[in-house]
Coordinates of C-alpha atoms in Angstrom, one line a residue:
Chain A
X1 CA -7.3 7.7 -48.0
X2 CA -5.4 5.0 -49.8
X3 CA -7.7 2.8 -51.7
X4 CA -5.9 -0.3 -50.4
X5 CA -6.4 0.7 -46.8
X6 CA -10.1 1.4 -47.4
X7 CA -10.5 -2.0 -49.1
X8 CA -8.7 -3.7 -46.2
X9 CA -11.1 -2.1 -43.7
X10 CA -14.2 -2.9 -45.8
X11 CA -13.1 -6.6 -46.0
X12 CA -13.5 -7.0 -42.2
X13 CA -17.2 -6.6 -42.2
X14 CA -20.2 -8.4 -43.7
X15 CA -22.0 -5.0 -44.0
X16 CA -20.1 -2.1 -45.4
X17 CA -21.7 0.4 -43.0
X18 CA -19.6 -1.1 -40.2
X19 CA -16.6 0.5 -41.7
X20 CA -17.9 4.0 -40.9
X21 CA -16.1 4.4 -37.5
X22 CA -12.8 3.1 -38.8
X23 CA -13.0 5.3 -41.8
X24 CA -14.0 8.4 -39.8
X25 CA -10.9 7.7 -37.6
X26 CA -8.8 7.5 -40.8
X27 CA -10.2 10.7 -42.2
X28 CA -9.5 12.5 -38.9
X29 CA -5.9 11.1 -38.7
X30 CA -5.2 12.4 -42.2
X31 CA -6.9 15.8 -42.2
X32 CA -6.8 16.6 -38.5
X33 CA -10.6 16.6 -38.3
X34 CA -13.6 15.2 -40.1
X35 CA -14.0 17.6 -43.0
X36 CA -17.4 18.3 -44.7
X37 CA -15.8 16.8 -47.9
X38 CA -15.0 13.6 -46.0
X39 CA -18.6 13.3 -44.7
X40 CA -19.8 13.5 -48.3
X41 CA -17.2 11.0 -49.6
X42 CA -17.8 8.5 -46.8
X43 CA -21.5 8.7 -47.5
X44 CA -21.0 7.9 -51.2
X45 CA -18.6 5.1 -50.4
X46 CA -20.9 3.4 -47.8
X47 CA -24.2 4.2 -49.4
X48 CA -25.3 6.6 -46.7
X49 CA -26.6 10.2 -46.9
X50 CA -24.3 13.0 -45.5
X51 CA -26.8 13.3 -42.7
X52 CA -26.4 9.7 -41.7
X53 CA -22.6 10.1 -41.6
X54 CA -22.8 13.4 -39.7
X55 CA -25.1 12.0 -37.1
X56 CA -22.6 9.3 -36.3
X57 CA -19.6 11.6 -36.4
X58 CA -21.3 14.0 -33.9
X59 CA -22.4 11.3 -31.6
X60 CA -18.8 10.3 -30.6
X61 CA -16.6 12.5 -28.5
X62 CA -13.4 11.8 -30.3
X63 CA -14.4 13.0 -33.7
X64 CA -13.7 16.7 -34.4
X65 CA -15.9 18.4 -36.9
X66 CA -13.7 21.5 -36.9
X67 CA -10.0 22.0 -37.1
X68 CA -8.2 21.9 -33.7
X69 CA -4.7 21.9 -32.3
X70 CA -2.0 19.6 -33.6
X71 CA -2.2 17.7 -30.3
X72 CA -5.1 17.3 -27.9
X73 CA -4.5 17.4 -24.2
X74 CA -7.1 15.3 -22.4
X75 CA -7.5 16.0 -18.7
X76 CA -9.7 13.5 -16.8
X77 CA -12.1 15.3 -14.6
X78 CA -14.1 12.3 -13.3
X79 CA -14.4 11.3 -9.7
X80 CA -11.1 9.6 -8.8
X81 CA -9.1 12.3 -10.6
X82 CA -11.2 15.1 -9.0
X83 CA -10.7 13.6 -5.6
X84 CA -6.9 14.1 -6.1
X85 CA -6.9 17.5 -7.7
X86 CA -8.0 17.4 -11.3
X87 CA -9.6 20.8 -11.1
X88 CA -6.4 22.4 -10.0
X89 CA -4.7 20.7 -13.0
X90 CA -7.3 22.0 -15.4
X91 CA -7.0 25.5 -14.0
X92 CA -3.2 25.5 -14.3
X93 CA -3.4 24.3 -17.9
X94 CA -5.9 26.9 -18.8
X95 CA -3.7 29.6 -17.2
X96 CA -0.5 28.4 -18.9
X97 CA -2.1 27.9 -22.3
X98 CA -4.2 31.0 -22.2
X99 CA -7.3 29.1 -23.3
X100 CA -10.3 27.5 -21.6
X101 CA -10.9 23.8 -21.7
X102 CA -12.5 23.0 -25.1
X103 CA -10.4 25.7 -26.9
X104 CA -7.3 25.6 -29.1
X105 CA -4.2 27.7 -28.5
X106 CA -3.8 30.6 -31.0
X107 CA -0.6 29.0 -32.3
X108 CA -2.5 25.8 -33.1
X109 CA -0.3 23.6 -31.0
X110 CA -2.8 22.3 -28.5
X111 CA -6.5 21.8 -27.9
X112 CA -7.3 21.4 -24.2
X113 CA -10.1 19.1 -23.4
X114 CA -11.8 17.8 -20.3
X115 CA -12.4 14.1 -20.6
X116 CA -14.5 11.6 -18.7
X117 CA -12.8 8.7 -16.9
X118 CA -9.8 7.7 -19.0
X119 CA -9.5 4.3 -17.2
X120 CA -6.2 5.2 -15.6
X121 CA -7.3 6.0 -12.1
X122 CA -4.2 4.4 -10.5
X123 CA -2.3 7.4 -11.6
X124 CA -5.0 10.1 -10.9
X125 CA -5.1 12.9 -11.7
X126 CA -4.3 11.8 -15.2
X127 CA -3.6 13.5 -18.5
X128 CA -3.6 11.7 -21.8
X129 CA -1.9 12.9 -25.0
X130 CA -2.3 10.5 -27.8
X131 CA -1.0 7.1 -26.6
X132 CA 0.8 8.6 -23.6
X133 CA -0.5 8.8 -20.0
X134 CA 0.9 11.3 -17.5
X135 CA 0.1 11.0 -13.8
X136 CA -0.2 11.6 -11.0
X137 CA 0.0 15.2 -12.3
X138 CA 0.4 18.1 -9.9
X139 CA -0.2 21.7 -11.0
X140 CA 3.5 22.3 -10.5
X141 CA 4.3 19.6 -13.1
X142 CA 2.4 21.4 -15.9
X143 CA 5.2 23.7 -17.1
X144 CA 7.6 20.8 -17.6
X145 CA 4.9 18.7 -19.2
X146 CA 4.0 21.4 -21.7
X147 CA 7.7 22.0 -22.5
X148 CA 8.1 18.3 -23.2
X149 CA 5.0 18.2 -25.4
X150 CA 6.2 21.3 -27.3
X151 CA 9.5 19.6 -28.0
X152 CA 8.3 16.1 -28.5
Chain B
X1 CA -1.6 -15.2 0.1
X2 CA -4.0 -16.0 -2.8
X3 CA -2.6 -17.1 -6.2
X4 CA -2.6 -14.6 -9.1
X5 CA -4.0 -16.1 -12.3
X6 CA -5.0 -13.3 -14.7
X7 CA -2.1 -11.0 -13.7
X8 CA 0.5 -13.6 -12.9
X9 CA 2.6 -12.6 -15.9
X10 CA 2.5 -8.9 -14.8
X11 CA 4.9 -10.0 -12.1
X12 CA 7.6 -11.3 -14.4
X13 CA 10.3 -8.7 -14.6
X14 CA 10.6 -7.2 -18.1
X15 CA 7.5 -9.0 -19.4
X16 CA 6.1 -7.0 -22.4
X17 CA 3.4 -9.4 -23.6
X18 CA 4.9 -10.4 -26.9
X19 CA 3.9 -13.7 -28.4
X20 CA 7.3 -15.2 -27.7
X21 CA 7.1 -14.3 -24.1
X22 CA 3.6 -15.5 -23.8
X23 CA 4.5 -18.9 -25.4
X24 CA 7.5 -19.2 -23.2
X25 CA 5.4 -18.8 -20.1
X26 CA 2.8 -21.5 -20.9
X27 CA 0.6 -19.4 -23.2
X28 CA -1.6 -20.8 -26.0
X29 CA -1.6 -24.3 -24.4
X30 CA -5.3 -24.2 -23.8
X31 CA -6.0 -24.0 -27.6
X32 CA -4.6 -27.5 -28.6
X33 CA -6.1 -28.9 -25.3
X34 CA -9.6 -27.5 -26.1
X35 CA -9.5 -28.4 -29.8
X36 CA -8.4 -32.0 -28.9
X37 CA -10.3 -32.8 -25.7
X38 CA -13.5 -30.7 -25.9
X39 CA -16.4 -30.5 -28.3
X40 CA -18.0 -27.0 -28.5
X41 CA -20.8 -28.3 -26.3
X42 CA -18.5 -29.8 -23.7
X43 CA -16.5 -26.6 -23.6
X44 CA -19.7 -24.7 -22.9
X45 CA -20.5 -27.2 -20.1
X46 CA -17.0 -26.8 -18.6
X47 CA -17.4 -23.0 -18.4
X48 CA -20.9 -23.4 -17.0
X49 CA -19.6 -25.8 -14.3
X50 CA -16.8 -23.3 -13.4
X51 CA -19.4 -20.8 -12.4
X52 CA -17.6 -18.0 -14.3
X53 CA -19.7 -14.8 -14.3
X54 CA -19.3 -11.8 -16.5
X55 CA -16.8 -9.3 -15.2
X56 CA -18.1 -6.3 -17.1
X57 CA -20.8 -5.3 -14.7
X58 CA -23.9 -7.5 -14.8
X59 CA -22.3 -10.7 -13.6
X60 CA -24.3 -13.0 -15.9
X61 CA -23.0 -16.6 -16.0
X62 CA -20.8 -16.9 -19.0
X63 CA -21.6 -20.6 -19.9
X64 CA -25.3 -20.0 -19.6
X65 CA -25.0 -17.0 -22.0
X66 CA -23.2 -19.1 -24.5
X67 CA -25.8 -21.8 -24.1
X68 CA -28.4 -19.4 -25.5
X69 CA -26.7 -19.3 -28.9
X70 CA -28.6 -21.5 -31.4
X71 CA -26.7 -24.6 -32.4
X72 CA -27.8 -24.4 -36.1
X73 CA -24.5 -24.8 -38.0
X74 CA -25.8 -22.8 -41.0
X75 CA -26.3 -19.6 -39.0
X76 CA -23.4 -17.2 -38.8
X77 CA -22.5 -16.4 -35.2
X78 CA -20.4 -13.6 -33.8
X79 CA -18.3 -13.2 -30.7
X80 CA -17.6 -9.6 -29.7
X81 CA -15.1 -8.8 -27.0
X82 CA -16.3 -5.8 -25.0
X83 CA -13.1 -3.8 -24.5
X84 CA -14.9 -0.5 -24.2
X85 CA -13.9 -0.1 -20.6
X86 CA -15.4 3.2 -19.5
X87 CA -17.2 2.8 -16.2
X88 CA -15.6 5.5 -14.0
X89 CA -13.1 4.0 -11.5
X90 CA -12.4 0.9 -13.6
X91 CA -9.0 0.3 -15.3
X92 CA -8.4 -3.5 -15.2
X93 CA -9.2 -4.2 -18.9
X94 CA -6.7 -1.6 -20.0
X95 CA -4.0 -3.4 -18.1
X96 CA -5.1 -6.8 -19.4
X97 CA -5.0 -5.5 -23.0
X98 CA -1.7 -3.7 -22.9
X99 CA 0.3 -6.0 -20.6
X100 CA -0.9 -9.5 -21.8
X101 CA -2.8 -9.2 -25.1
X102 CA -2.3 -12.8 -26.0
X103 CA -4.1 -14.0 -22.9
X104 CA -7.1 -12.1 -24.2
X105 CA -6.7 -13.5 -27.7
X106 CA -6.5 -17.0 -26.4
X107 CA -9.7 -16.5 -24.5
X108 CA -11.4 -15.1 -27.6
X109 CA -10.3 -18.2 -29.6
X110 CA -11.7 -20.5 -27.0
X111 CA -15.0 -18.7 -26.7
X112 CA -15.4 -18.6 -30.5
X113 CA -14.8 -22.3 -30.7
X114 CA -17.4 -22.9 -28.1
X115 CA -20.1 -20.9 -29.8
X116 CA -19.2 -21.7 -33.4
X117 CA -18.0 -18.3 -34.4
X118 CA -15.8 -17.7 -37.4
X119 CA -15.4 -13.9 -37.2
X120 CA -14.8 -12.2 -33.9
X121 CA -14.4 -8.5 -33.1
X122 CA -12.7 -6.7 -30.3
X123 CA -14.6 -3.5 -29.7
X124 CA -11.8 -1.4 -28.1
X125 CA -12.4 1.9 -26.4
X126 CA -11.3 4.6 -28.8
X127 CA -9.3 6.4 -26.2
X128 CA -7.1 3.3 -25.8
X129 CA -4.7 4.5 -28.4
X130 CA -1.7 2.6 -27.1
X131 CA -3.8 -0.5 -26.6
X132 CA -5.0 -0.5 -30.2
X133 CA -1.4 -0.7 -31.5
X134 CA -0.6 -3.5 -29.1
X135 CA -3.7 -5.5 -29.9
X136 CA -3.3 -5.1 -33.6
X137 CA 0.2 -6.4 -33.4
X138 CA -0.9 -9.3 -31.2
X139 CA -3.6 -10.3 -33.7
X140 CA -1.0 -10.4 -36.5
X141 CA 1.5 -12.4 -34.4
X142 CA -1.2 -14.9 -33.4
X143 CA -2.1 -15.4 -37.0
X144 CA 1.5 -15.8 -38.0
X145 CA 1.8 -18.6 -35.4
X146 CA -1.2 -20.4 -36.7
X147 CA -3.5 -19.6 -33.7
X148 CA -5.8 -17.6 -36.0
X149 CA -6.8 -18.1 -39.6
X150 CA -7.9 -21.2 -41.4
X151 CA -7.6 -24.8 -40.0
X152 CA -6.2 -23.7 -36.6
X153 CA -3.6 -26.2 -35.5
X154 CA -4.9 -28.7 -38.0
X155 CA -8.3 -28.9 -36.3
X156 CA -10.4 -27.6 -39.2
X157 CA -11.6 -24.7 -37.0
X158 CA -11.3 -21.3 -38.7
X159 CA -11.3 -17.9 -37.0
X160 CA -10.6 -14.3 -37.9
X161 CA -10.3 -11.6 -35.2
X162 CA -10.6 -7.9 -36.1
X163 CA -10.0 -4.9 -33.9
X164 CA -12.7 -2.3 -34.0
X165 CA -12.1 1.0 -32.3
X166 CA -14.8 3.0 -30.6
X167 CA -14.7 6.7 -30.6
X168 CA -15.6 8.0 -27.2
X169 CA -19.1 7.1 -25.9
X170 CA -19.7 5.5 -22.5
X171 CA -23.0 4.0 -23.7
X172 CA -21.2 1.7 -26.1
X173 CA -20.2 -0.4 -23.2
X174 CA -23.8 -1.5 -23.0
X175 CA -23.9 -4.5 -25.3
X176 CA -26.7 -3.6 -27.6
X177 CA -25.3 0.0 -28.0
X178 CA -22.0 -1.6 -28.7
X179 CA -23.5 -3.7 -31.5
X180 CA -25.2 -0.6 -33.0
X181 CA -21.9 1.1 -32.9
X182 CA -20.2 -1.9 -34.6
X183 CA -22.8 -1.6 -37.3
X184 CA -21.6 1.9 -38.0
X185 CA -24.5 3.7 -36.2
X186 CA -24.9 5.9 -33.2
X187 CA -24.6 3.9 -30.0
X188 CA -28.3 3.8 -29.1
X189 CA -29.2 0.7 -27.0
X190 CA -31.8 -1.7 -28.4
X191 CA -34.9 -3.0 -26.6
X192 CA -34.4 -6.5 -25.2
X193 CA -35.6 -9.1 -26.0
X194 CA -34.5 -10.1 -28.5
X195 CA -31.2 -10.7 -26.7
X196 CA -27.9 -10.6 -28.7
X197 CA -27.6 -14.4 -28.4
X198 CA -30.5 -14.7 -30.8
X199 CA -30.3 -11.4 -32.6
X200 CA -27.1 -9.4 -32.2
X201 CA -24.7 -8.1 -34.8
X202 CA -26.5 -7.8 -38.1
X203 CA -29.4 -9.5 -36.2
X204 CA -27.4 -12.7 -36.1
X205 CA -26.6 -14.7 -32.9
X206 CA -23.9 -12.9 -31.0
X207 CA -22.1 -13.3 -27.7
X208 CA -20.7 -10.2 -26.1
X209 CA -18.1 -10.9 -23.4
X210 CA -16.0 -8.6 -21.3
X211 CA -12.2 -8.6 -21.6
X212 CA -11.5 -10.0 -18.1
X213 CA -14.2 -12.7 -18.5
X214 CA -12.5 -14.0 -21.7
X215 CA -9.0 -13.9 -20.0
X216 CA -10.2 -16.4 -17.5
X217 CA -11.0 -19.1 -20.2
X218 CA -7.4 -20.4 -20.9
X219 CA -7.0 -21.0 -17.2
X220 CA -10.3 -22.8 -16.8
X221 CA -9.5 -25.1 -19.8
X222 CA -6.0 -25.9 -18.4
X223 CA -6.9 -26.3 -14.7
X224 CA -10.5 -27.3 -14.7
X225 CA -13.9 -26.2 -13.6
X226 CA -13.4 -27.6 -10.0
X227 CA -10.2 -25.6 -9.5
X228 CA -11.9 -22.4 -10.7
X229 CA -15.0 -22.9 -8.6
X230 CA -13.0 -23.6 -5.5
X231 CA -11.9 -20.0 -5.5
X232 CA -14.2 -17.3 -4.1
X233 CA -17.7 -18.0 -2.9
X234 CA -20.1 -20.7 -4.2
X235 CA -22.0 -18.2 -6.4
X236 CA -19.1 -15.8 -7.2
X237 CA -16.3 -18.0 -8.3
X238 CA -12.7 -17.3 -9.3
X239 CA -10.5 -14.3 -8.9
X240 CA -11.5 -10.8 -9.9
X241 CA -9.3 -7.8 -10.6
X242 CA -10.4 -4.9 -8.4
X243 CA -9.4 -1.4 -9.6
X244 CA -8.8 0.6 -6.4
X245 CA -8.5 4.4 -6.6
X246 CA -9.1 7.6 -4.7
X247 CA -7.8 8.4 -1.3
X248 CA -5.8 5.2 -0.8
X249 CA -2.0 4.9 -0.4
X250 CA -1.5 2.5 -3.2
X251 CA -4.1 2.8 -5.9
X252 CA -3.9 0.1 -8.5
X253 CA -5.3 -3.2 -9.8
X254 CA -5.5 -6.1 -7.3
X255 CA -6.3 -9.6 -8.4
X256 CA -8.0 -11.4 -5.5
X257 CA -10.6 -14.0 -4.8
X258 CA -14.1 -12.6 -5.6
X259 CA -15.1 -12.8 -1.9
X260 CA -12.2 -10.8 -0.5
X261 CA -13.5 -8.5 2.4
X262 CA -13.6 -4.8 1.5
X263 CA -11.5 -4.0 4.5
X264 CA -8.7 -6.3 3.4
X265 CA -8.8 -4.9 -0.1
X266 CA -8.6 -1.3 1.0
X267 CA -6.4 -1.5 4.1
X268 CA -4.1 -4.3 3.3
X269 CA -3.7 -4.5 -0.5
X270 CA -4.3 -0.8 -1.4
X271 CA -2.3 0.3 1.7
X272 CA -5.0 2.0 3.6
X273 CA -6.0 5.6 3.7
X274 CA -3.7 8.4 2.6
X275 CA -2.5 10.5 5.6
X276 CA -4.3 8.1 7.9
X277 CA -7.5 10.0 7.4
X278 CA -10.8 8.5 8.2
X279 CA -12.6 6.5 5.5
X280 CA -15.9 8.2 4.6
X281 CA -17.3 6.4 1.6
X282 CA -16.6 3.6 -0.8
X283 CA -18.1 3.1 -4.3
X284 CA -17.5 -0.6 -4.7
X285 CA -18.3 -1.4 -8.3
X286 CA -17.9 1.6 -10.6
X287 CA -19.6 5.0 -10.3
X288 CA -23.0 3.7 -11.2
X289 CA -23.5 1.6 -8.0
X290 CA -24.8 2.8 -4.6
X291 CA -22.2 4.1 -2.2
X292 CA -21.2 2.3 1.0
X293 CA -19.7 3.6 4.2
X294 CA -17.4 2.6 7.1
X295 CA -20.1 0.4 8.6
X296 CA -19.8 -1.9 5.5
X297 CA -16.1 -2.5 5.6
X298 CA -16.5 -6.1 6.6
X299 CA -18.7 -6.8 3.6
X300 CA -17.2 -9.2 1.1
X301 CA -16.7 -8.0 -2.5
X302 CA -18.7 -10.9 -4.2
X303 CA -21.9 -10.3 -6.1
X304 CA -24.2 -11.6 -3.4
X305 CA -22.6 -9.9 -0.4
X306 CA -22.5 -6.5 -2.0
X307 CA -26.1 -6.9 -3.1
X308 CA -27.1 -7.8 0.4
X309 CA -25.3 -4.6 1.7
X310 CA -27.4 -2.6 -0.7
X311 CA -24.9 -2.0 -3.5
X312 CA -23.5 -4.0 -6.4
X313 CA -20.2 -5.6 -7.5
X314 CA -20.6 -4.0 -10.9
X315 CA -17.3 -3.6 -12.8
X316 CA -15.0 -4.0 -9.8
X317 CA -14.0 -0.3 -9.8
X318 CA -13.5 0.6 -6.1
X319 CA -13.4 4.3 -5.4
X320 CA -12.4 5.3 -1.9
X321 CA -13.1 8.7 -0.3
X322 CA -11.8 10.1 3.0
X323 CA -13.5 12.5 5.3
X324 CA -12.2 15.6 3.4
X325 CA -14.6 14.6 0.5
X326 CA -17.8 16.6 -0.1
X327 CA -20.5 14.1 -1.1
X328 CA -22.5 16.8 -2.8
X329 CA -19.6 17.6 -5.0
X330 CA -19.0 13.8 -5.6
X331 CA -22.7 13.5 -6.6
X332 CA -22.4 16.5 -8.9
X333 CA -19.4 14.9 -10.7
X334 CA -21.2 11.6 -11.1
X335 CA -24.4 13.3 -12.3
X336 CA -22.4 15.4 -14.7
X337 CA -20.9 12.2 -16.2
X338 CA -24.3 10.5 -16.8
X339 CA -25.8 13.7 -18.1
X340 CA -22.9 13.9 -20.7
X341 CA -23.2 10.2 -21.6
X342 CA -27.0 9.8 -21.8
X343 CA -27.7 8.8 -25.5
X344 CA -30.9 10.8 -25.3
X345 CA -33.3 8.4 -26.8
X346 CA -35.4 7.9 -23.6
X347 CA -37.0 11.0 -22.1
X348 CA -36.6 9.9 -18.4
X349 CA -32.9 9.5 -18.8
X350 CA -32.2 12.5 -21.2
X351 CA -34.2 14.9 -19.0
X352 CA -33.5 13.2 -15.6
X353 CA -29.7 13.2 -15.9
X354 CA -29.8 16.9 -16.9
X355 CA -32.1 17.7 -13.9
X356 CA -29.9 15.7 -11.5
X357 CA -26.8 17.5 -12.6
X358 CA -28.4 20.9 -12.6
X359 CA -29.9 20.4 -9.1
X360 CA -26.7 19.0 -7.6
X361 CA -24.7 21.8 -9.1
X362 CA -27.0 24.4 -7.6
X363 CA -26.8 22.8 -4.1
X364 CA -23.0 22.5 -4.3
X365 CA -22.8 26.2 -5.3
X366 CA -24.8 27.3 -2.3
X367 CA -27.9 28.1 -4.2
X368 CA -29.9 25.0 -3.2
X369 CA -33.5 25.3 -2.1
X370 CA -35.3 23.4 0.7
X371 CA -37.3 21.4 -1.8
X372 CA -34.2 20.3 -3.7
X373 CA -33.6 17.1 -1.7
X374 CA -37.2 15.9 -2.3
X375 CA -36.8 17.0 -5.9
X376 CA -33.7 14.8 -6.3
X377 CA -35.5 11.8 -4.8
X378 CA -38.4 12.4 -7.1
X379 CA -36.2 12.7 -10.2
X380 CA -34.5 9.5 -9.3
X381 CA -37.8 7.7 -8.8
X382 CA -38.9 8.8 -12.2
X383 CA -35.7 7.6 -13.8
X384 CA -35.4 4.0 -12.5
X385 CA -36.7 1.0 -14.4
X386 CA -38.4 3.1 -17.0
X387 CA -35.9 3.1 -19.9
X388 CA -34.5 0.9 -22.6
X389 CA -31.1 0.5 -21.0
X390 CA -29.7 0.7 -17.4
X391 CA -27.9 4.0 -17.8
X392 CA -30.8 5.9 -16.3
X393 CA -30.8 3.6 -13.2
X394 CA -27.0 3.9 -13.1
X395 CA -27.4 7.7 -12.8
X396 CA -30.2 7.6 -10.2
X397 CA -29.0 4.9 -7.9
X398 CA -25.8 6.5 -6.7
X399 CA -27.5 9.9 -6.0
X400 CA -30.2 8.2 -3.9
X401 CA -27.5 6.5 -1.9
X402 CA -25.6 9.7 -1.3
X403 CA -28.8 11.2 0.0
X404 CA -29.5 8.2 2.1
X405 CA -26.1 8.1 3.9
X406 CA -25.1 11.8 3.7
X407 CA -28.5 13.6 3.7
X408 CA -27.2 15.9 6.6
X409 CA -24.4 17.1 4.4
X410 CA -26.9 18.0 1.6
X411 CA -29.0 19.9 4.1
X412 CA -26.0 21.7 5.5
X413 CA -25.2 23.0 2.0
X414 CA -28.7 24.3 1.6
X415 CA -29.1 25.9 5.1
X416 CA -25.6 27.4 5.1
X417 CA -25.9 28.5 1.5
X418 CA -22.3 27.3 0.9
X419 CA -20.3 24.1 0.6
X420 CA -18.9 23.3 4.1
X421 CA -15.8 21.8 2.4
X422 CA -15.1 25.0 0.5
X423 CA -15.4 23.3 -2.8
X424 CA -18.3 24.9 -4.6
X425 CA -18.0 22.7 -7.7
X426 CA -19.1 24.3 -10.9
X427 CA -17.4 22.6 -13.9

């Protein structure tokens, strides 16, 4: 974490604890996950115990407390996506990647995750990878999508 | 054909929402107008007279909410834009943020001026990765053009806006959980009262307004309260963006007067049912509201009409299901969601959502018992109105409604020991 960035984030808030979520995002972007060291460092920085930092980090779905794949594939499995075939999409992805949802491929390329409504129901069933949305996705689109993600 | 207001720029070919494009299409004109012609009090009055109600779910009158903020100039006040859009079936705010971010910023500036706020936050859903980049850029551009910062347009009014990303927790859409999250804590809702208007962020007076609510403000300032209140019904004024999804031909966001009939929304704007199948069920306001059926198609979509029909306008997320849909499976998915998202601090919700999910999964898998339907009703009864926040009610109300309208289907699962639709659920 660059000191300048940390200072810039801290300057946005009247209470330094408010910087916890932005700093957790930053740690995760840098290390790929929230490391035990980061939990300790953030605690020292913000005047919190490691437990206070960890209870926040574990509360939110997006923070990873363990290393995962280089990219996360989020498949929405909420109602609108399920109505239009999200389960078939999950099954095809599991089959092609050789892992179950929640797991990481042995080569470390992808972590496959089921996600709750990604707020993109107009293109259900939807997959989100980083800033990109893909949909409507059919099981037969999965091979091409994975190819694109591997090369992209 | 009704006039589009909030989404009118979406129709301009090639419009990407940059500040240059926004300015070239009449953007940021409400700021000089408000700063010159309105005092904070008269701006609050304007919004009150427009009848604008919150578009996040509860439908509370925006001007009234602002009026609760203490006028004491020595008190720091905060405005927080709730951009944590996570109610299943709702995707309007994502569009407003990514396609016309300056319209939202203009609304935030107006609201901040009205309540006397000098630092505003946009609490953006963590999953909106692209939206965060767009919004951050928009804030920088607005500041570079003098719409943010010190002495805005020479008025003496100062405002900073900061983007604050969430990290994946539905409960943070509830305003007090959002404030806890913004304070760097777990998103556990607070007991109300005190309401945020008196004790919000850092226990200081705070207004939390939804994205779409704020986007309405520039238009109300430029065109007046009477224009706004002439659209829709007397108590549900203005346009609303309905997010329509599920088994329709053209899923998408449709901006229409608040009192558009459900039939027109689904069959005209969203193109009707895919494959001309029969409509079976409609969730009219996000997954937490009671389901409606074919018999309700002539209901209008405003707050009062949907309440009279036994449901709620909620967040405007309209999920449409055809006759191939298993309502037990639908219930299982909805229950799974609330089970996953319960923050866990109230027993009724923490345990109730788990029981609902478990029981529905069992019925869907063909292992339901005769007592399970009564059990579901009993669980719902124990969940409603007994907790700190409405998530528990939001989990119970839909399930009760599925049992009310589709009880035969639940019974069939139990008697036949299988899902008649061949689904079986399970995830």
